[in-house]
PDB file of C-alpha atoms in Angstrom:
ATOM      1  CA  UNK A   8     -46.189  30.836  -9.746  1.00  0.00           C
ATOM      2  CA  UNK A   9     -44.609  29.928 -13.070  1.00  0.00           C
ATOM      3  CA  UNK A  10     -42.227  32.798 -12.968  1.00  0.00           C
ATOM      4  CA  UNK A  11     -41.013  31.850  -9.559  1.00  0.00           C
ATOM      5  CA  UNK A  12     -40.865  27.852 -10.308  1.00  0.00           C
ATOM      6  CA  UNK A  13     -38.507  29.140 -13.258  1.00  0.00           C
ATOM      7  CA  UNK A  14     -36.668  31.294 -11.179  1.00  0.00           C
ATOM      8  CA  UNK A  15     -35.656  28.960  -9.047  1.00  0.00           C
ATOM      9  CA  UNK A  16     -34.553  26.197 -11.402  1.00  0.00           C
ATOM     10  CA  UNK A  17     -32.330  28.732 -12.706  1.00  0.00           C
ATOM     11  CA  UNK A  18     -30.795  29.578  -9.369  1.00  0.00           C
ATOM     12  CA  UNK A  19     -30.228  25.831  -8.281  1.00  0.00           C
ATOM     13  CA  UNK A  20     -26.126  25.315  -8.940  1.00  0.00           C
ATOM     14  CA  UNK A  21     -25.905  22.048 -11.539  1.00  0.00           C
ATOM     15  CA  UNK A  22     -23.233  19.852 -10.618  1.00  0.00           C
ATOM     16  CA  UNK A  23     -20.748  18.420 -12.819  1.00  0.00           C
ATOM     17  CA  UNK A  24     -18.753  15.495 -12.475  1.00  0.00           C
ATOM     18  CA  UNK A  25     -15.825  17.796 -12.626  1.00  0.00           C
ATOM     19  CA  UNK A  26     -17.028  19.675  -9.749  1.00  0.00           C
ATOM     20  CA  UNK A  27     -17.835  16.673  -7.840  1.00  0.00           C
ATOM     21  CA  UNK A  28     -15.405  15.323  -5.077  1.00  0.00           C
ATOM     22  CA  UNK A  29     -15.770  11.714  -3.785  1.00  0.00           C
ATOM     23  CA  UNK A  30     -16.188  12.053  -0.125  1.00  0.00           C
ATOM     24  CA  UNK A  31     -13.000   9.539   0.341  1.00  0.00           C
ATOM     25  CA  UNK A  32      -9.546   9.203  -1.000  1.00  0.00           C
ATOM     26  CA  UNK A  33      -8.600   6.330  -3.294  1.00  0.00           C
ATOM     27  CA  UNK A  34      -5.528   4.671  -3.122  1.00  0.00           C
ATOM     28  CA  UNK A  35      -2.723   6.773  -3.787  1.00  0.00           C
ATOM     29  CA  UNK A  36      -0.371   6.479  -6.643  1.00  0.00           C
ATOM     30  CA  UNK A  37       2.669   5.228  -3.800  1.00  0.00           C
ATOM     31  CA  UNK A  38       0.514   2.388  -3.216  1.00  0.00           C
ATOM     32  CA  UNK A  39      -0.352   1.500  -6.784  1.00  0.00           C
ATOM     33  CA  UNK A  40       1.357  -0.859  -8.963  1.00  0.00           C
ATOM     34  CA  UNK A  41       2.157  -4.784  -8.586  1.00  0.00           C
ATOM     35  CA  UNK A  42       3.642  -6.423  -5.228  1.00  0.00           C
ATOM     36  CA  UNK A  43       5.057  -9.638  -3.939  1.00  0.00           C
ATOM     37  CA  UNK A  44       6.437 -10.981  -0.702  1.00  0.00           C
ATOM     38  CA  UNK A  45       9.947 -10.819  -2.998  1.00  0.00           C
ATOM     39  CA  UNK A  46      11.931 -10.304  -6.004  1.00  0.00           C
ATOM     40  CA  UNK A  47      11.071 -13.381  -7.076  1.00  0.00           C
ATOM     41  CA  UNK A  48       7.378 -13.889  -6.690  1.00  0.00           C
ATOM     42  CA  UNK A  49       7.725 -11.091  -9.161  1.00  0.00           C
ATOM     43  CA  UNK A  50       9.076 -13.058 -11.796  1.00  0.00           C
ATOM     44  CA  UNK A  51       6.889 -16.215 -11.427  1.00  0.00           C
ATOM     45  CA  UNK A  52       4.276 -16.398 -14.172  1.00  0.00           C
ATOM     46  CA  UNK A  53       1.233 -17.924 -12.477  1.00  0.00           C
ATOM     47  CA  UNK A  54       1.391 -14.307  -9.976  1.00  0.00           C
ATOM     48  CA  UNK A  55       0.104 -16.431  -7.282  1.00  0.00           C
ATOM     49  CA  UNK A  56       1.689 -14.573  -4.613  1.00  0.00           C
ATOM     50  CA  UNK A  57       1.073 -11.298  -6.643  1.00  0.00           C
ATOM     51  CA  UNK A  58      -0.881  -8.398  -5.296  1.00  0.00           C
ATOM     52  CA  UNK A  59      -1.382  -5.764  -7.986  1.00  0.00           C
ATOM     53  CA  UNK A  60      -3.336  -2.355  -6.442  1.00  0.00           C
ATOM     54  CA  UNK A  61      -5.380   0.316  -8.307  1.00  0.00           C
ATOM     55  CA  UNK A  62      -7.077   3.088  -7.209  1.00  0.00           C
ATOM     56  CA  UNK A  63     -10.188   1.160  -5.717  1.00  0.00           C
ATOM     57  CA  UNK A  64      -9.002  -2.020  -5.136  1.00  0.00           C
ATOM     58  CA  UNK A  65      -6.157  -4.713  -4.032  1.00  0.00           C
ATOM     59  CA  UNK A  66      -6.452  -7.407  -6.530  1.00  0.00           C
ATOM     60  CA  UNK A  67      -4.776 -10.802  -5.180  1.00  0.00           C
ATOM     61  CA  UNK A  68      -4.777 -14.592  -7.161  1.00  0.00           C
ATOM     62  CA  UNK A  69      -8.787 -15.263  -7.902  1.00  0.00           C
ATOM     63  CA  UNK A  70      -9.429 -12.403  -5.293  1.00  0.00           C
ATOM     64  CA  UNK A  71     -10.007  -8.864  -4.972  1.00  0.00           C
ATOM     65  CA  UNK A  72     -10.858  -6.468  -1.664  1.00  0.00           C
ATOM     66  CA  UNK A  73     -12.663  -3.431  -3.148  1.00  0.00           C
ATOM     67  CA  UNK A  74     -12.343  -0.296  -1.162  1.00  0.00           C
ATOM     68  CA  UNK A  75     -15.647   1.140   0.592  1.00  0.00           C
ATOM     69  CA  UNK A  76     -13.722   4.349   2.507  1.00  0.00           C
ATOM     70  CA  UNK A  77     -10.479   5.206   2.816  1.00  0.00           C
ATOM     71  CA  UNK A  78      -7.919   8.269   4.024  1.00  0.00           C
ATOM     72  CA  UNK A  79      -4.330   9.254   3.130  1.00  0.00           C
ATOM     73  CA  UNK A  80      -2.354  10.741   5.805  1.00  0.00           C
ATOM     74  CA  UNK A  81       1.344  10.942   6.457  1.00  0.00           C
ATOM     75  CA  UNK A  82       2.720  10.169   9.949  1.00  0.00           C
ATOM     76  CA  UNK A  83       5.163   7.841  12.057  1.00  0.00           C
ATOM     77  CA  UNK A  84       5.556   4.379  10.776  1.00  0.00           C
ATOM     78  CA  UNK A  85       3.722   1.366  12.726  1.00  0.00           C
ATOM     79  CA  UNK A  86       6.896  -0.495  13.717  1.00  0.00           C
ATOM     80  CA  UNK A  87      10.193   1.412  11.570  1.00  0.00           C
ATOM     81  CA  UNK A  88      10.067   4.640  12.909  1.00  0.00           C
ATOM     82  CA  UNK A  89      10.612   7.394  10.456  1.00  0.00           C
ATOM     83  CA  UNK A  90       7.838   8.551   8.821  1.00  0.00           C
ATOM     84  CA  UNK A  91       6.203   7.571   5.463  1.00  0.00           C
ATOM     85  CA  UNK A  92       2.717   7.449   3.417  1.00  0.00           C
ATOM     86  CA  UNK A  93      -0.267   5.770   5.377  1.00  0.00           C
ATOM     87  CA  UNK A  94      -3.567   4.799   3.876  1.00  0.00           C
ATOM     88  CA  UNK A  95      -6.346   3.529   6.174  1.00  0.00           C
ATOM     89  CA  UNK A  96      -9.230   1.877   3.996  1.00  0.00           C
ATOM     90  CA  UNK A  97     -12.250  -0.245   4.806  1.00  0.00           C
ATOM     91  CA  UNK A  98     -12.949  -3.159   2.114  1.00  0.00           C
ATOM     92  CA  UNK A  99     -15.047  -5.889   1.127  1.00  0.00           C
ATOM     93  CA  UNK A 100     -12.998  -9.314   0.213  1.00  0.00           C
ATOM     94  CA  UNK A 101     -13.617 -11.592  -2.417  1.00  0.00           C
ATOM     95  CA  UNK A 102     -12.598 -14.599  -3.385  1.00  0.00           C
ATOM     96  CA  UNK A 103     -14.176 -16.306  -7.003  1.00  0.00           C
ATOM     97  CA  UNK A 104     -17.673 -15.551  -5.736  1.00  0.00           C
ATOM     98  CA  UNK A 105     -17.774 -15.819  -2.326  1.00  0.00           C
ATOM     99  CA  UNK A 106     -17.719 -12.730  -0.398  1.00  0.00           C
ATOM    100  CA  UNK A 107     -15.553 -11.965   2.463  1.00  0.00           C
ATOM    101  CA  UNK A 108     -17.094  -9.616   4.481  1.00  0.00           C
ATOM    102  CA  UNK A 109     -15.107  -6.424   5.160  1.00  0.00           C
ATOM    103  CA  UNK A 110     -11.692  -5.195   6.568  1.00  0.00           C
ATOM    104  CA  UNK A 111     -10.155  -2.391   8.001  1.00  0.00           C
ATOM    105  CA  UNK A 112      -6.492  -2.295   6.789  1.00  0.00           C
ATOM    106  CA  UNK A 113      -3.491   0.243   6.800  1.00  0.00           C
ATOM    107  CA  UNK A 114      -0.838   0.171   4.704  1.00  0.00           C
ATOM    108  CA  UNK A 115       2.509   2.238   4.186  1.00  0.00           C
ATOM    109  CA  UNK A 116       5.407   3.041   2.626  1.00  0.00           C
ATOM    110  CA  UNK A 117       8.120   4.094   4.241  1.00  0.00           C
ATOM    111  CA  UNK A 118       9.586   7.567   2.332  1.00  0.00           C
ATOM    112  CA  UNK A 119      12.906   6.580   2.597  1.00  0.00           C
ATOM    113  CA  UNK A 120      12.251   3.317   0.564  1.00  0.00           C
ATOM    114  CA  UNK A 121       9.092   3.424  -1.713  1.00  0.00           C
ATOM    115  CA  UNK A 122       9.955  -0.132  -2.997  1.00  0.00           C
ATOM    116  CA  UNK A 123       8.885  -1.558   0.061  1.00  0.00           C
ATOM    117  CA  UNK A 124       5.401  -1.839   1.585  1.00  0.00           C
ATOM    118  CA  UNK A 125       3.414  -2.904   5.013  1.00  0.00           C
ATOM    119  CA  UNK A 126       0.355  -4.237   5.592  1.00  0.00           C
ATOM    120  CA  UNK A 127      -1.365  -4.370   8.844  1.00  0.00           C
ATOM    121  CA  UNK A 128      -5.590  -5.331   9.715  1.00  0.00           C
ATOM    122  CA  UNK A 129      -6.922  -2.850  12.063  1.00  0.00           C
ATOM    123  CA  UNK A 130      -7.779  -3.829  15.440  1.00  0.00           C
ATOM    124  CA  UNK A 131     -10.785  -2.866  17.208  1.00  0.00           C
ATOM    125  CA  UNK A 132      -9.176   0.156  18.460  1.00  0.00           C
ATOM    126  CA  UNK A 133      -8.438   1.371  15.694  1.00  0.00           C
ATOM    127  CA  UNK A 134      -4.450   0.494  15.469  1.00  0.00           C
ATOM    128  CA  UNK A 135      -2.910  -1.412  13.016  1.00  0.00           C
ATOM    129  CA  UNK A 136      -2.334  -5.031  14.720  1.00  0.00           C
ATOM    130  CA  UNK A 137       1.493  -4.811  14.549  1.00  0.00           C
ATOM    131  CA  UNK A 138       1.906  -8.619  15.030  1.00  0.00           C
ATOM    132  CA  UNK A 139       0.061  -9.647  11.885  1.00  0.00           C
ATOM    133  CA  UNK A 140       2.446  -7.416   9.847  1.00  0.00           C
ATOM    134  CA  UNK A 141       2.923  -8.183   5.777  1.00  0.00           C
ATOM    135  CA  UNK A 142       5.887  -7.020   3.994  1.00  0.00           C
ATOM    136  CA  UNK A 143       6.035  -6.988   0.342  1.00  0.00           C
ATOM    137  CA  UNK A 144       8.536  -5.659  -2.591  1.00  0.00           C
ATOM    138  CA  UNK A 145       7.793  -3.590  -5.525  1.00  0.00           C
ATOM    139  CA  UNK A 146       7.729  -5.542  -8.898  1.00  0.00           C
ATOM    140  CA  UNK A 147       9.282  -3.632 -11.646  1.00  0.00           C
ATOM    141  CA  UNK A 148       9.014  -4.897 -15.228  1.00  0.00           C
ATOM    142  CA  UNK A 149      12.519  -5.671 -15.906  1.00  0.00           C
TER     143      UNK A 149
END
């Protein structure tokens, strides 16, 4: 009985973090950095209207929306046409300590301008609600 117990330990495959996979895609690099609604939200030193997004989160003024699930895809733009880089997550809000409940949102980047990003809720079929459409610029640090 020993042997066999031993045996089998041996046999089971250990997992590593570096043979682990998360079972969802984070936010992709495209998506990453700081945004505003323009050039010069960038600028302004409070970064009220400042969205800055990492690989698990969108982190607005005394508010974050953490990501639960997501997928990146590429396809046909919600309202440009042309294509460019989707991301459909699912996250929780927060604002100081009150939470938010969760949200299904999509965002893209066109590929013809990567400086430039929408951002759509997702209706209850599953499509980006075209109507309640966000546009914001790319801050750079100059």
């Amino acid at each position: 009985m020993r042997t066999i117990l031993m045996a089998a330990l041996i046999c089971v495959p250990s997992l590593s973090a570096a043979q682990s996979k998360p079972y969802h895609d984070e936010i992709s690099q495209v998506f990453r950095g700081s945004w505003a609604p323009t050039l010069a939200d960038c600028r302004d030193a409070e970064g009220v209207n400042k969205v800055f997004i990492d690989g698990g989160s969108v982190n607005y003024y005394e508010g974050n929306d953490y990501l639960l699930i997501g997928v990146e895809f590429g396809g046909a733009m919600t309202k440009r046409g042309g294509s460019g880089s989707l991301f459909n997550g699912r996250f929780t809000g927060r604002t100081e300590t009150n939470l938010l409940g969760e949200s299904n949102i999509r965002m893209e980047i066109d590929d013809r301008d990567k400086n430039v990003m929408y951002r759509y809720p997702i209706g209850e079929d599953g499509e980006p609600i075209d109507t309640r459409e966000v546009k914001s610029v790319r801050c750079t640090n100059k």
